């Protein structure tokens, strides 16, 4: 159940970062200060969005496959999410909230 929620959240983040990034209401959610900064970060956000999509797809595929192989895929994808959250947390105090949310979903 938690894995499915994490997958859904990562698809949502993919949409924000890779599809809707040009909208100020989206990039402001990521604490981007202005349009020039958003334009500069757009390629990175696009790439990061696909990273989130691939993690979500790993969970979904694992849930569909089921059994021990599917379980292993789900665990790997979820541990990758937790690992990425740990890396994000090393970026400074301003990232700890986002890292916590990423790590628990």
PDB file of N, CA and C in Angstrom:
ATOM      1  N   UNK A   1       0.819  -1.196   0.000  1.00  0.00           N
ATOM      2  CA  UNK A   1       0.000   0.000   0.000  1.00  0.00           C
ATOM      3  C   UNK A   1       0.864   1.262   0.000  1.00  0.00           C
ATOM      4  N   UNK A   2       1.857   1.316   0.921  1.00  0.00           N
ATOM      5  CA  UNK A   2       2.735   2.484   0.966  1.00  0.00           C
ATOM      6  C   UNK A   2       3.509   2.647  -0.329  1.00  0.00           C
ATOM      7  N   UNK A   3       3.913   1.544  -0.921  1.00  0.00           N
ATOM      8  CA  UNK A   3       4.659   1.604  -2.179  1.00  0.00           C
ATOM      9  C   UNK A   3       3.798   2.206  -3.281  1.00  0.00           C
ATOM     10  N   UNK A   4       2.527   1.845  -3.329  1.00  0.00           N
ATOM     11  CA  UNK A   4       1.624   2.396  -4.345  1.00  0.00           C
ATOM     12  C   UNK A   4       1.446   3.900  -4.146  1.00  0.00           C
ATOM     13  N   UNK A   5       1.355   4.335  -2.903  1.00  0.00           N
ATOM     14  CA  UNK A   5       1.246   5.769  -2.613  1.00  0.00           C
ATOM     15  C   UNK A   5       2.524   6.484  -3.045  1.00  0.00           C
ATOM     16  N   UNK A   6       3.668   5.882  -2.759  1.00  0.00           N
ATOM     17  CA  UNK A   6       4.941   6.473  -3.183  1.00  0.00           C
ATOM     18  C   UNK A   6       5.003   6.580  -4.697  1.00  0.00           C
ATOM     19  N   UNK A   7       4.545   5.556  -5.399  1.00  0.00           N
ATOM     20  CA  UNK A   7       4.542   5.594  -6.866  1.00  0.00           C
ATOM     21  C   UNK A   7       3.655   6.724  -7.376  1.00  0.00           C
ATOM     22  N   UNK A   8       2.469   6.859  -6.802  1.00  0.00           N
ATOM     23  CA  UNK A   8       1.555   7.923  -7.226  1.00  0.00           C
ATOM     24  C   UNK A   8       2.169   9.298  -6.968  1.00  0.00           C
ATOM     25  N   UNK A   9       2.797   9.467  -5.821  1.00  0.00           N
ATOM     26  CA  UNK A   9       3.434  10.743  -5.503  1.00  0.00           C
ATOM     27  C   UNK A   9       4.556  11.049  -6.492  1.00  0.00           C
ATOM     28  N   UNK A  10       5.333  10.043  -6.847  1.00  0.00           N
ATOM     29  CA  UNK A  10       6.434  10.260  -7.779  1.00  0.00           C
ATOM     30  C   UNK A  10       5.944  10.551  -9.199  1.00  0.00           C
ATOM     31  N   UNK A  11       4.811  10.007  -9.579  1.00  0.00           N
ATOM     32  CA  UNK A  11       4.215  10.369 -10.876  1.00  0.00           C
ATOM     33  C   UNK A  11       3.760  11.826 -10.833  1.00  0.00           C
ATOM     34  N   UNK A  12       3.152  12.227  -9.728  1.00  0.00           N
ATOM     35  CA  UNK A  12       2.723  13.616  -9.562  1.00  0.00           C
ATOM     36  C   UNK A  12       3.914  14.573  -9.659  1.00  0.00           C
ATOM     37  N   UNK A  13       5.010  14.224  -8.996  1.00  0.00           N
ATOM     38  CA  UNK A  13       6.210  15.061  -9.047  1.00  0.00           C
ATOM     39  C   UNK A  13       6.776  15.090 -10.464  1.00  0.00           C
ATOM     40  N   UNK A  14       6.749  13.947 -11.160  1.00  0.00           N
ATOM     41  CA  UNK A  14       7.171  13.922 -12.567  1.00  0.00           C
ATOM     42  C   UNK A  14       6.383  14.945 -13.380  1.00  0.00           C
ATOM     43  N   UNK A  15       5.081  14.950 -13.210  1.00  0.00           N
ATOM     44  CA  UNK A  15       4.240  15.879 -13.976  1.00  0.00           C
ATOM     45  C   UNK A  15       4.631  17.323 -13.669  1.00  0.00           C
ATOM     46  N   UNK A  16       4.856  17.627 -12.399  1.00  0.00           N
ATOM     47  CA  UNK A  16       5.240  18.997 -12.047  1.00  0.00           C
ATOM     48  C   UNK A  16       6.592  19.368 -12.651  1.00  0.00           C
ATOM     49  N   UNK A  17       7.571  18.477 -12.526  1.00  0.00           N
ATOM     50  CA  UNK A  17       8.928  18.818 -12.951  1.00  0.00           C
ATOM     51  C   UNK A  17       9.148  18.730 -14.456  1.00  0.00           C
ATOM     52  N   UNK A  18       8.502  17.791 -15.114  1.00  0.00           N
ATOM     53  CA  UNK A  18       8.798  17.560 -16.529  1.00  0.00           C
ATOM     54  C   UNK A  18       7.723  18.055 -17.486  1.00  0.00           C
ATOM     55  N   UNK A  19       6.518  18.269 -16.990  1.00  0.00           N
ATOM     56  CA  UNK A  19       5.425  18.689 -17.878  1.00  0.00           C
ATOM     57  C   UNK A  19       4.987  20.120 -17.585  1.00  0.00           C
ATOM     58  N   UNK A  20       4.823  20.447 -16.309  1.00  0.00           N
ATOM     59  CA  UNK A  20       4.246  21.738 -15.936  1.00  0.00           C
ATOM     60  C   UNK A  20       5.259  22.751 -15.408  1.00  0.00           C
ATOM     61  N   UNK A  21       6.545  22.459 -15.512  1.00  0.00           N
ATOM     62  CA  UNK A  21       7.587  23.287 -14.901  1.00  0.00           C
ATOM     63  C   UNK A  21       7.498  24.762 -15.292  1.00  0.00           C
ATOM     64  N   UNK A  22       7.070  25.079 -16.492  1.00  0.00           N
ATOM     65  CA  UNK A  22       7.060  26.471 -16.974  1.00  0.00           C
ATOM     66  C   UNK A  22       6.048  27.347 -16.251  1.00  0.00           C
ATOM     67  N   UNK A  23       5.139  26.755 -15.525  1.00  0.00           N
ATOM     68  CA  UNK A  23       4.123  27.534 -14.812  1.00  0.00           C
ATOM     69  C   UNK A  23       4.691  28.041 -13.481  1.00  0.00           C
ATOM     70  N   UNK A  24       4.615  29.348 -13.247  1.00  0.00           N
ATOM     71  CA  UNK A  24       5.163  29.908 -12.002  1.00  0.00           C
ATOM     72  C   UNK A  24       4.638  29.229 -10.738  1.00  0.00           C
ATOM     73  N   UNK A  25       3.367  28.848 -10.719  1.00  0.00           N
ATOM     74  CA  UNK A  25       2.833  28.213  -9.506  1.00  0.00           C
ATOM     75  C   UNK A  25       3.528  26.877  -9.226  1.00  0.00           C
ATOM     76  N   UNK A  26       4.095  26.259 -10.262  1.00  0.00           N
ATOM     77  CA  UNK A  26       4.800  24.993 -10.079  1.00  0.00           C
ATOM     78  C   UNK A  26       6.212  25.248  -9.580  1.00  0.00           C
ATOM     79  N   UNK A  27       6.993  26.056 -10.308  1.00  0.00           N
ATOM     80  CA  UNK A  27       8.387  26.241  -9.884  1.00  0.00           C
ATOM     81  C   UNK A  27       8.496  26.962  -8.553  1.00  0.00           C
ATOM     82  N   UNK A  28       7.494  27.743  -8.187  1.00  0.00           N
ATOM     83  CA  UNK A  28       7.508  28.380  -6.868  1.00  0.00           C
ATOM     84  C   UNK A  28       7.373  27.339  -5.750  1.00  0.00           C
ATOM     85  N   UNK A  29       6.692  26.227  -6.028  1.00  0.00           N
ATOM     86  CA  UNK A  29       6.573  25.149  -5.031  1.00  0.00           C
ATOM     87  C   UNK A  29       7.933  24.535  -4.716  1.00  0.00           C
ATOM     88  N   UNK A  30       8.874  24.700  -5.625  1.00  0.00           N
ATOM     89  CA  UNK A  30      10.228  24.181  -5.434  1.00  0.00           C
ATOM     90  C   UNK A  30      11.181  25.288  -4.973  1.00  0.00           C
ATOM     91  N   UNK A  31      10.617  26.373  -4.460  1.00  0.00           N
ATOM     92  CA  UNK A  31      11.378  27.518  -3.924  1.00  0.00           C
ATOM     93  C   UNK A  31      12.271  28.189  -4.959  1.00  0.00           C
ATOM     94  N   UNK A  32      11.830  28.180  -6.204  1.00  0.00           N
ATOM     95  CA  UNK A  32      12.550  28.891  -7.261  1.00  0.00           C
ATOM     96  C   UNK A  32      12.061  30.341  -7.233  1.00  0.00           C
ATOM     97  N   UNK A  33      12.998  31.271  -7.206  1.00  0.00           N
ATOM     98  CA  UNK A  33      12.686  32.667  -6.934  1.00  0.00           C
ATOM     99  C   UNK A  33      12.051  33.433  -8.097  1.00  0.00           C
ATOM    100  N   UNK A  34      12.454  33.120  -9.338  1.00  0.00           N
ATOM    101  CA  UNK A  34      11.967  33.936 -10.458  1.00  0.00           C
ATOM    102  C   UNK A  34      12.022  33.135 -11.763  1.00  0.00           C
ATOM    103  N   UNK A  35      11.473  33.747 -12.799  1.00  0.00           N
ATOM    104  CA  UNK A  35      11.389  33.076 -14.098  1.00  0.00           C
ATOM    105  C   UNK A  35      12.763  32.760 -14.668  1.00  0.00           C
ATOM    106  N   UNK A  36      13.717  33.663 -14.495  1.00  0.00           N
ATOM    107  CA  UNK A  36      15.067  33.427 -15.028  1.00  0.00           C
ATOM    108  C   UNK A  36      15.688  32.194 -14.370  1.00  0.00           C
ATOM    109  N   UNK A  37      15.523  32.071 -13.068  1.00  0.00           N
ATOM    110  CA  UNK A  37      16.049  30.900 -12.366  1.00  0.00           C
ATOM    111  C   UNK A  37      15.305  29.632 -12.799  1.00  0.00           C
ATOM    112  N   UNK A  38      13.998  29.745 -12.981  1.00  0.00           N
ATOM    113  CA  UNK A  38      13.206  28.594 -13.435  1.00  0.00           C
ATOM    114  C   UNK A  38      13.659  28.139 -14.817  1.00  0.00           C
ATOM    115  N   UNK A  39      13.938  29.094 -15.694  1.00  0.00           N
ATOM    116  CA  UNK A  39      14.417  28.752 -17.034  1.00  0.00           C
ATOM    117  C   UNK A  39      15.781  28.065 -16.976  1.00  0.00           C
ATOM    118  N   UNK A  40      16.643  28.540 -16.091  1.00  0.00           N
ATOM    119  CA  UNK A  40      17.964  27.947 -15.927  1.00  0.00           C
ATOM    120  C   UNK A  40      17.863  26.511 -15.387  1.00  0.00           C
ATOM    121  N   UNK A  41      16.918  26.288 -14.474  1.00  0.00           N
ATOM    122  CA  UNK A  41      16.766  24.976 -13.842  1.00  0.00           C
ATOM    123  C   UNK A  41      15.900  24.004 -14.643  1.00  0.00           C
ATOM    124  N   UNK A  42      15.258  24.491 -15.704  1.00  0.00           N
ATOM    125  CA  UNK A  42      14.320  23.657 -16.455  1.00  0.00           C
ATOM    126  C   UNK A  42      14.921  22.331 -16.935  1.00  0.00           C
ATOM    127  N   UNK A  43      16.124  22.306 -17.532  1.00  0.00           N
ATOM    128  CA  UNK A  43      16.677  21.015 -17.965  1.00  0.00           C
ATOM    129  C   UNK A  43      16.908  20.054 -16.795  1.00  0.00           C
ATOM    130  N   UNK A  44      17.354  20.583 -15.667  1.00  0.00           N
ATOM    131  CA  UNK A  44      17.569  19.731 -14.499  1.00  0.00           C
ATOM    132  C   UNK A  44      16.237  19.210 -13.960  1.00  0.00           C
ATOM    133  N   UNK A  45      15.235  20.064 -13.899  1.00  0.00           N
ATOM    134  CA  UNK A  45      13.922  19.643 -13.422  1.00  0.00           C
ATOM    135  C   UNK A  45      13.328  18.586 -14.349  1.00  0.00           C
ATOM    136  N   UNK A  46      13.502  18.769 -15.642  1.00  0.00           N
ATOM    137  CA  UNK A  46      13.005  17.807 -16.623  1.00  0.00           C
ATOM    138  C   UNK A  46      13.626  16.429 -16.380  1.00  0.00           C
ATOM    139  N   UNK A  47      14.939  16.417 -16.202  1.00  0.00           N
ATOM    140  CA  UNK A  47      15.650  15.163 -15.939  1.00  0.00           C
ATOM    141  C   UNK A  47      15.217  14.558 -14.609  1.00  0.00           C
ATOM    142  N   UNK A  48      15.127  15.362 -13.598  1.00  0.00           N
ATOM    143  CA  UNK A  48      14.735  14.895 -12.274  1.00  0.00           C
ATOM    144  C   UNK A  48      13.319  14.332 -12.286  1.00  0.00           C
ATOM    145  N   UNK A  49      12.449  14.943 -13.066  1.00  0.00           N
ATOM    146  CA  UNK A  49      11.093  14.433 -13.190  1.00  0.00           C
ATOM    147  C   UNK A  49      11.067  13.022 -13.748  1.00  0.00           C
ATOM    148  N   UNK A  50      11.885  12.779 -14.756  1.00  0.00           N
ATOM    149  CA  UNK A  50      11.934  11.430 -15.324  1.00  0.00           C
ATOM    150  C   UNK A  50      12.546  10.429 -14.346  1.00  0.00           C
ATOM    151  N   UNK A  51      13.495  10.878 -13.547  1.00  0.00           N
ATOM    152  CA  UNK A  51      14.044  10.015 -12.488  1.00  0.00           C
ATOM    153  C   UNK A  51      12.901   9.559 -11.581  1.00  0.00           C
ATOM    154  N   UNK A  52      12.040  10.500 -11.190  1.00  0.00           N
ATOM    155  CA  UNK A  52      10.901  10.158 -10.333  1.00  0.00           C
ATOM    156  C   UNK A  52       9.922   9.228 -11.040  1.00  0.00           C
ATOM    157  N   UNK A  53       9.705   9.457 -12.318  1.00  0.00           N
ATOM    158  CA  UNK A  53       8.811   8.578 -13.078  1.00  0.00           C
ATOM    159  C   UNK A  53       9.355   7.158 -13.135  1.00  0.00           C
ATOM    160  N   UNK A  54      10.655   7.015 -13.362  1.00  0.00           N
ATOM    161  CA  UNK A  54      11.247   5.678 -13.445  1.00  0.00           C
ATOM    162  C   UNK A  54      11.164   4.940 -12.111  1.00  0.00           C
ATOM    163  N   UNK A  55      11.325   5.661 -11.003  1.00  0.00           N
ATOM    164  CA  UNK A  55      11.144   5.020  -9.697  1.00  0.00           C
ATOM    165  C   UNK A  55       9.700   4.540  -9.539  1.00  0.00           C
ATOM    166  N   UNK A  56       8.761   5.374  -9.935  1.00  0.00           N
ATOM    167  CA  UNK A  56       7.351   4.990  -9.849  1.00  0.00           C
ATOM    168  C   UNK A  56       7.061   3.775 -10.724  1.00  0.00           C
ATOM    169  N   UNK A  57       7.614   3.767 -11.930  1.00  0.00           N
ATOM    170  CA  UNK A  57       7.401   2.621 -12.820  1.00  0.00           C
ATOM    171  C   UNK A  57       7.984   1.343 -12.240  1.00  0.00           C
ATOM    172  N   UNK A  58       9.120   1.450 -11.566  1.00  0.00           N
ATOM    173  CA  UNK A  58       9.697   0.282 -10.911  1.00  0.00           C
ATOM    174  C   UNK A  58       8.748  -0.291  -9.880  1.00  0.00           C
ATOM    175  N   UNK A  59       8.144   0.575  -9.086  1.00  0.00           N
ATOM    176  CA  UNK A  59       7.185   0.109  -8.080  1.00  0.00           C
ATOM    177  C   UNK A  59       5.982  -0.527  -8.748  1.00  0.00           C
ATOM    178  N   UNK A  60       5.435   0.134  -9.752  1.00  0.00           N
ATOM    179  CA  UNK A  60       4.239  -0.388 -10.433  1.00  0.00           C
ATOM    180  C   UNK A  60       4.523  -1.740 -11.082  1.00  0.00           C
ATOM    181  N   UNK A  61       5.644  -1.842 -11.769  1.00  0.00           N
ATOM    182  CA  UNK A  61       5.995  -3.118 -12.405  1.00  0.00           C
ATOM    183  C   UNK A  61       6.160  -4.205 -11.355  1.00  0.00           C
ATOM    184  N   UNK A  62       6.830  -3.881 -10.261  1.00  0.00           N
ATOM    185  CA  UNK A  62       6.996  -4.855  -9.189  1.00  0.00           C
ATOM    186  C   UNK A  62       5.672  -5.302  -8.605  1.00  0.00           C
ATOM    187  N   UNK A  63       4.750  -4.375  -8.430  1.00  0.00           N
ATOM    188  CA  UNK A  63       3.434  -4.729  -7.899  1.00  0.00           C
ATOM    189  C   UNK A  63       2.648  -5.597  -8.879  1.00  0.00           C
ATOM    190  N   UNK A  64       2.804  -5.324 -10.168  1.00  0.00           N
ATOM    191  CA  UNK A  64       2.100  -6.124 -11.182  1.00  0.00           C
ATOM    192  C   UNK A  64       2.685  -7.528 -11.271  1.00  0.00           C
ATOM    193  N   UNK A  65       4.010  -7.622 -11.285  1.00  0.00           N
ATOM    194  CA  UNK A  65       4.663  -8.934 -11.385  1.00  0.00           C
ATOM    195  C   UNK A  65       4.323  -9.789 -10.172  1.00  0.00           C
ATOM    196  N   UNK A  66       4.417  -9.188  -9.003  1.00  0.00           N
ATOM    197  CA  UNK A  66       4.125  -9.912  -7.774  1.00  0.00           C
ATOM    198  C   UNK A  66       5.173 -10.977  -7.481  1.00  0.00           C
ATOM    199  N   UNK A  67       4.898 -11.791  -6.512  1.00  0.00           N
ATOM    200  CA  UNK A  67       5.823 -12.843  -6.124  1.00  0.00           C
ATOM    201  C   UNK A  67       7.127 -12.282  -5.594  1.00  0.00           C
ATOM    202  N   UNK A  68       8.112 -13.140  -5.472  1.00  0.00           N
ATOM    203  CA  UNK A  68       9.385 -12.710  -4.890  1.00  0.00           C
ATOM    204  C   UNK A  68      10.135 -11.750  -5.816  1.00  0.00           C
ATOM    205  N   UNK A  69      10.045 -11.955  -7.123  1.00  0.00           N
ATOM    206  CA  UNK A  69      10.725 -11.049  -8.064  1.00  0.00           C
ATOM    207  C   UNK A  69      10.093  -9.658  -8.006  1.00  0.00           C
ATOM    208  N   UNK A  70       8.783  -9.604  -8.010  1.00  0.00           N
ATOM    209  CA  UNK A  70       8.087  -8.324  -7.922  1.00  0.00           C
ATOM    210  C   UNK A  70       8.370  -7.628  -6.606  1.00  0.00           C
ATOM    211  N   UNK A  71       8.382  -8.404  -5.537  1.00  0.00           N
ATOM    212  CA  UNK A  71       8.673  -7.852  -4.217  1.00  0.00           C
ATOM    213  C   UNK A  71      10.085  -7.248  -4.198  1.00  0.00           C
ATOM    214  N   UNK A  72      11.035  -7.939  -4.790  1.00  0.00           N
ATOM    215  CA  UNK A  72      12.410  -7.440  -4.837  1.00  0.00           C
ATOM    216  C   UNK A  72      12.489  -6.124  -5.610  1.00  0.00           C
ATOM    217  N   UNK A  73      11.757  -6.013  -6.693  1.00  0.00           N
ATOM    218  CA  UNK A  73      11.760  -4.781  -7.488  1.00  0.00           C
ATOM    219  C   UNK A  73      11.155  -3.631  -6.682  1.00  0.00           C
ATOM    220  N   UNK A  74      10.044  -3.899  -6.005  1.00  0.00           N
ATOM    221  CA  UNK A  74       9.397  -2.868  -5.180  1.00  0.00           C
ATOM    222  C   UNK A  74      10.343  -2.413  -4.070  1.00  0.00           C
ATOM    223  N   UNK A  75      10.969  -3.358  -3.399  1.00  0.00           N
ATOM    224  CA  UNK A  75      11.902  -3.015  -2.319  1.00  0.00           C
ATOM    225  C   UNK A  75      13.065  -2.182  -2.864  1.00  0.00           C
ATOM    226  N   UNK A  76      13.617  -2.589  -3.997  1.00  0.00           N
ATOM    227  CA  UNK A  76      14.722  -1.840  -4.589  1.00  0.00           C
ATOM    228  C   UNK A  76      14.297  -0.406  -4.911  1.00  0.00           C
ATOM    229  N   UNK A  77      13.134  -0.236  -5.541  1.00  0.00           N
ATOM    230  CA  UNK A  77      12.667   1.101  -5.905  1.00  0.00           C
ATOM    231  C   UNK A  77      12.418   1.944  -4.652  1.00  0.00           C
ATOM    232  N   UNK A  78      11.819   1.350  -3.639  1.00  0.00           N
ATOM    233  CA  UNK A  78      11.552   2.087  -2.400  1.00  0.00           C
ATOM    234  C   UNK A  78      12.848   2.462  -1.681  1.00  0.00           C
ATOM    235  N   UNK A  79      13.805   1.558  -1.647  1.00  0.00           N
ATOM    236  CA  UNK A  79      15.094   1.888  -1.031  1.00  0.00           C
ATOM    237  C   UNK A  79      15.827   2.961  -1.830  1.00  0.00           C
ATOM    238  N   UNK A  80      15.639   2.979  -3.138  1.00  0.00           N
ATOM    239  CA  UNK A  80      16.227   4.041  -3.962  1.00  0.00           C
ATOM    240  C   UNK A  80      15.625   5.395  -3.594  1.00  0.00           C
ATOM    241  N   UNK A  81      14.328   5.418  -3.334  1.00  0.00           N
ATOM    242  CA  UNK A  81      13.656   6.650  -2.914  1.00  0.00           C
ATOM    243  C   UNK A  81      14.208   7.114  -1.567  1.00  0.00           C
ATOM    244  N   UNK A  82      14.353   6.195  -0.623  1.00  0.00           N
ATOM    245  CA  UNK A  82      14.893   6.546   0.694  1.00  0.00           C
ATOM    246  C   UNK A  82      16.341   7.021   0.563  1.00  0.00           C
ATOM    247  N   UNK A  83      17.119   6.355  -0.279  1.00  0.00           N
ATOM    248  CA  UNK A  83      18.497   6.773  -0.501  1.00  0.00           C
ATOM    249  C   UNK A  83      18.577   8.172  -1.093  1.00  0.00           C
ATOM    250  N   UNK A  84      17.715   8.454  -2.052  1.00  0.00           N
ATOM    251  CA  UNK A  84      17.699   9.792  -2.649  1.00  0.00           C
ATOM    252  C   UNK A  84      17.285  10.842  -1.613  1.00  0.00           C
ATOM    253  N   UNK A  85      16.381  10.482  -0.727  1.00  0.00           N
ATOM    254  CA  UNK A  85      15.974  11.402   0.347  1.00  0.00           C
ATOM    255  C   UNK A  85      17.149  11.695   1.274  1.00  0.00           C
ATOM    256  N   UNK A  86      17.929  10.677   1.581  1.00  0.00           N
ATOM    257  CA  UNK A  86      19.102  10.869   2.435  1.00  0.00           C
ATOM    258  C   UNK A  86      20.109  11.806   1.769  1.00  0.00           C
ATOM    259  N   UNK A  87      20.300  11.645   0.475  1.00  0.00           N
ATOM    260  CA  UNK A  87      21.210  12.530  -0.257  1.00  0.00           C
ATOM    261  C   UNK A  87      20.664  13.960  -0.258  1.00  0.00           C
ATOM    262  N   UNK A  88      19.361  14.107  -0.480  1.00  0.00           N
ATOM    263  CA  UNK A  88      18.742  15.434  -0.477  1.00  0.00           C
ATOM    264  C   UNK A  88      18.938  16.124   0.868  1.00  0.00           C
ATOM    265  N   UNK A  89      18.827  15.369   1.939  1.00  0.00           N
ATOM    266  CA  UNK A  89      18.971  15.939   3.283  1.00  0.00           C
ATOM    267  C   UNK A  89      20.368  16.505   3.527  1.00  0.00           C
ATOM    268  N   UNK A  90      21.357  16.037   2.804  1.00  0.00           N
ATOM    269  CA  UNK A  90      22.715  16.556   2.984  1.00  0.00           C
ATOM    270  C   UNK A  90      22.894  17.931   2.348  1.00  0.00           C
ATOM    271  N   UNK A  91      21.890  18.390   1.605  1.00  0.00           N
ATOM    272  CA  UNK A  91      21.984  19.679   0.923  1.00  0.00           C
ATOM    273  C   UNK A  91      21.815  20.880   1.836  1.00  0.00           C
ATOM    274  N   UNK A  92      21.398  20.679   3.053  1.00  0.00           N
ATOM    275  CA  UNK A  92      21.212  21.788   3.988  1.00  0.00           C
ATOM    276  C   UNK A  92      19.859  21.727   4.659  1.00  0.00           C
ATOM    277  N   UNK A  93      19.701  22.555   5.674  1.00  0.00           N
ATOM    278  CA  UNK A  93      18.468  22.555   6.474  1.00  0.00           C
ATOM    279  C   UNK A  93      17.222  22.835   5.636  1.00  0.00           C
ATOM    280  N   UNK A  94      17.370  23.662   4.619  1.00  0.00           N
ATOM    281  CA  UNK A  94      16.200  24.026   3.809  1.00  0.00           C
ATOM    282  C   UNK A  94      15.639  22.838   3.026  1.00  0.00           C
ATOM    283  N   UNK A  95      16.427  21.759   2.902  1.00  0.00           N
ATOM    284  CA  UNK A  95      15.977  20.582   2.172  1.00  0.00           C
ATOM    285  C   UNK A  95      15.471  19.466   3.085  1.00  0.00           C
ATOM    286  N   UNK A  96      15.615  19.619   4.369  1.00  0.00           N
ATOM    287  CA  UNK A  96      15.261  18.533   5.288  1.00  0.00           C
ATOM    288  C   UNK A  96      13.772  18.187   5.254  1.00  0.00           C
ATOM    289  N   UNK A  97      12.915  19.179   5.153  1.00  0.00           N
ATOM    290  CA  UNK A  97      11.480  18.900   5.078  1.00  0.00           C
ATOM    291  C   UNK A  97      11.126  18.100   3.844  1.00  0.00           C
ATOM    292  N   UNK A  98      11.640  18.531   2.698  1.00  0.00           N
ATOM    293  CA  UNK A  98      11.384  17.794   1.451  1.00  0.00           C
ATOM    294  C   UNK A  98      11.989  16.412   1.500  1.00  0.00           C
ATOM    295  N   UNK A  99      13.167  16.285   2.093  1.00  0.00           N
ATOM    296  CA  UNK A  99      13.819  14.960   2.213  1.00  0.00           C
ATOM    297  C   UNK A  99      12.992  14.048   3.099  1.00  0.00           C
ATOM    298  N   UNK A 100      12.463  14.581   4.181  1.00  0.00           N
ATOM    299  CA  UNK A 100      11.636  13.771   5.073  1.00  0.00           C
ATOM    300  C   UNK A 100      10.397  13.264   4.339  1.00  0.00           C
ATOM    301  N   UNK A 101       9.706  14.169   3.634  1.00  0.00           N
ATOM    302  CA  UNK A 101       8.515  13.766   2.889  1.00  0.00           C
ATOM    303  C   UNK A 101       8.834  12.729   1.828  1.00  0.00           C
ATOM    304  N   UNK A 102       9.937  12.925   1.137  1.00  0.00           N
ATOM    305  CA  UNK A 102      10.342  11.961   0.103  1.00  0.00           C
ATOM    306  C   UNK A 102      10.659  10.616   0.741  1.00  0.00           C
ATOM    307  N   UNK A 103      11.319  10.631   1.871  1.00  0.00           N
ATOM    308  CA  UNK A 103      11.742   9.390   2.506  1.00  0.00           C
ATOM    309  C   UNK A 103      10.628   8.566   3.099  1.00  0.00           C
ATOM    310  N   UNK A 104       9.536   9.222   3.494  1.00  0.00           N
ATOM    311  CA  UNK A 104       8.444   8.455   4.115  1.00  0.00           C
ATOM    312  C   UNK A 104       7.380   8.023   3.126  1.00  0.00           C
ATOM    313  N   UNK A 105       7.476   8.490   1.881  1.00  0.00           N
ATOM    314  CA  UNK A 105       6.441   8.081   0.915  1.00  0.00           C
ATOM    315  C   UNK A 105       6.989   7.105  -0.090  1.00  0.00           C
TER     316      UNK A 105
END
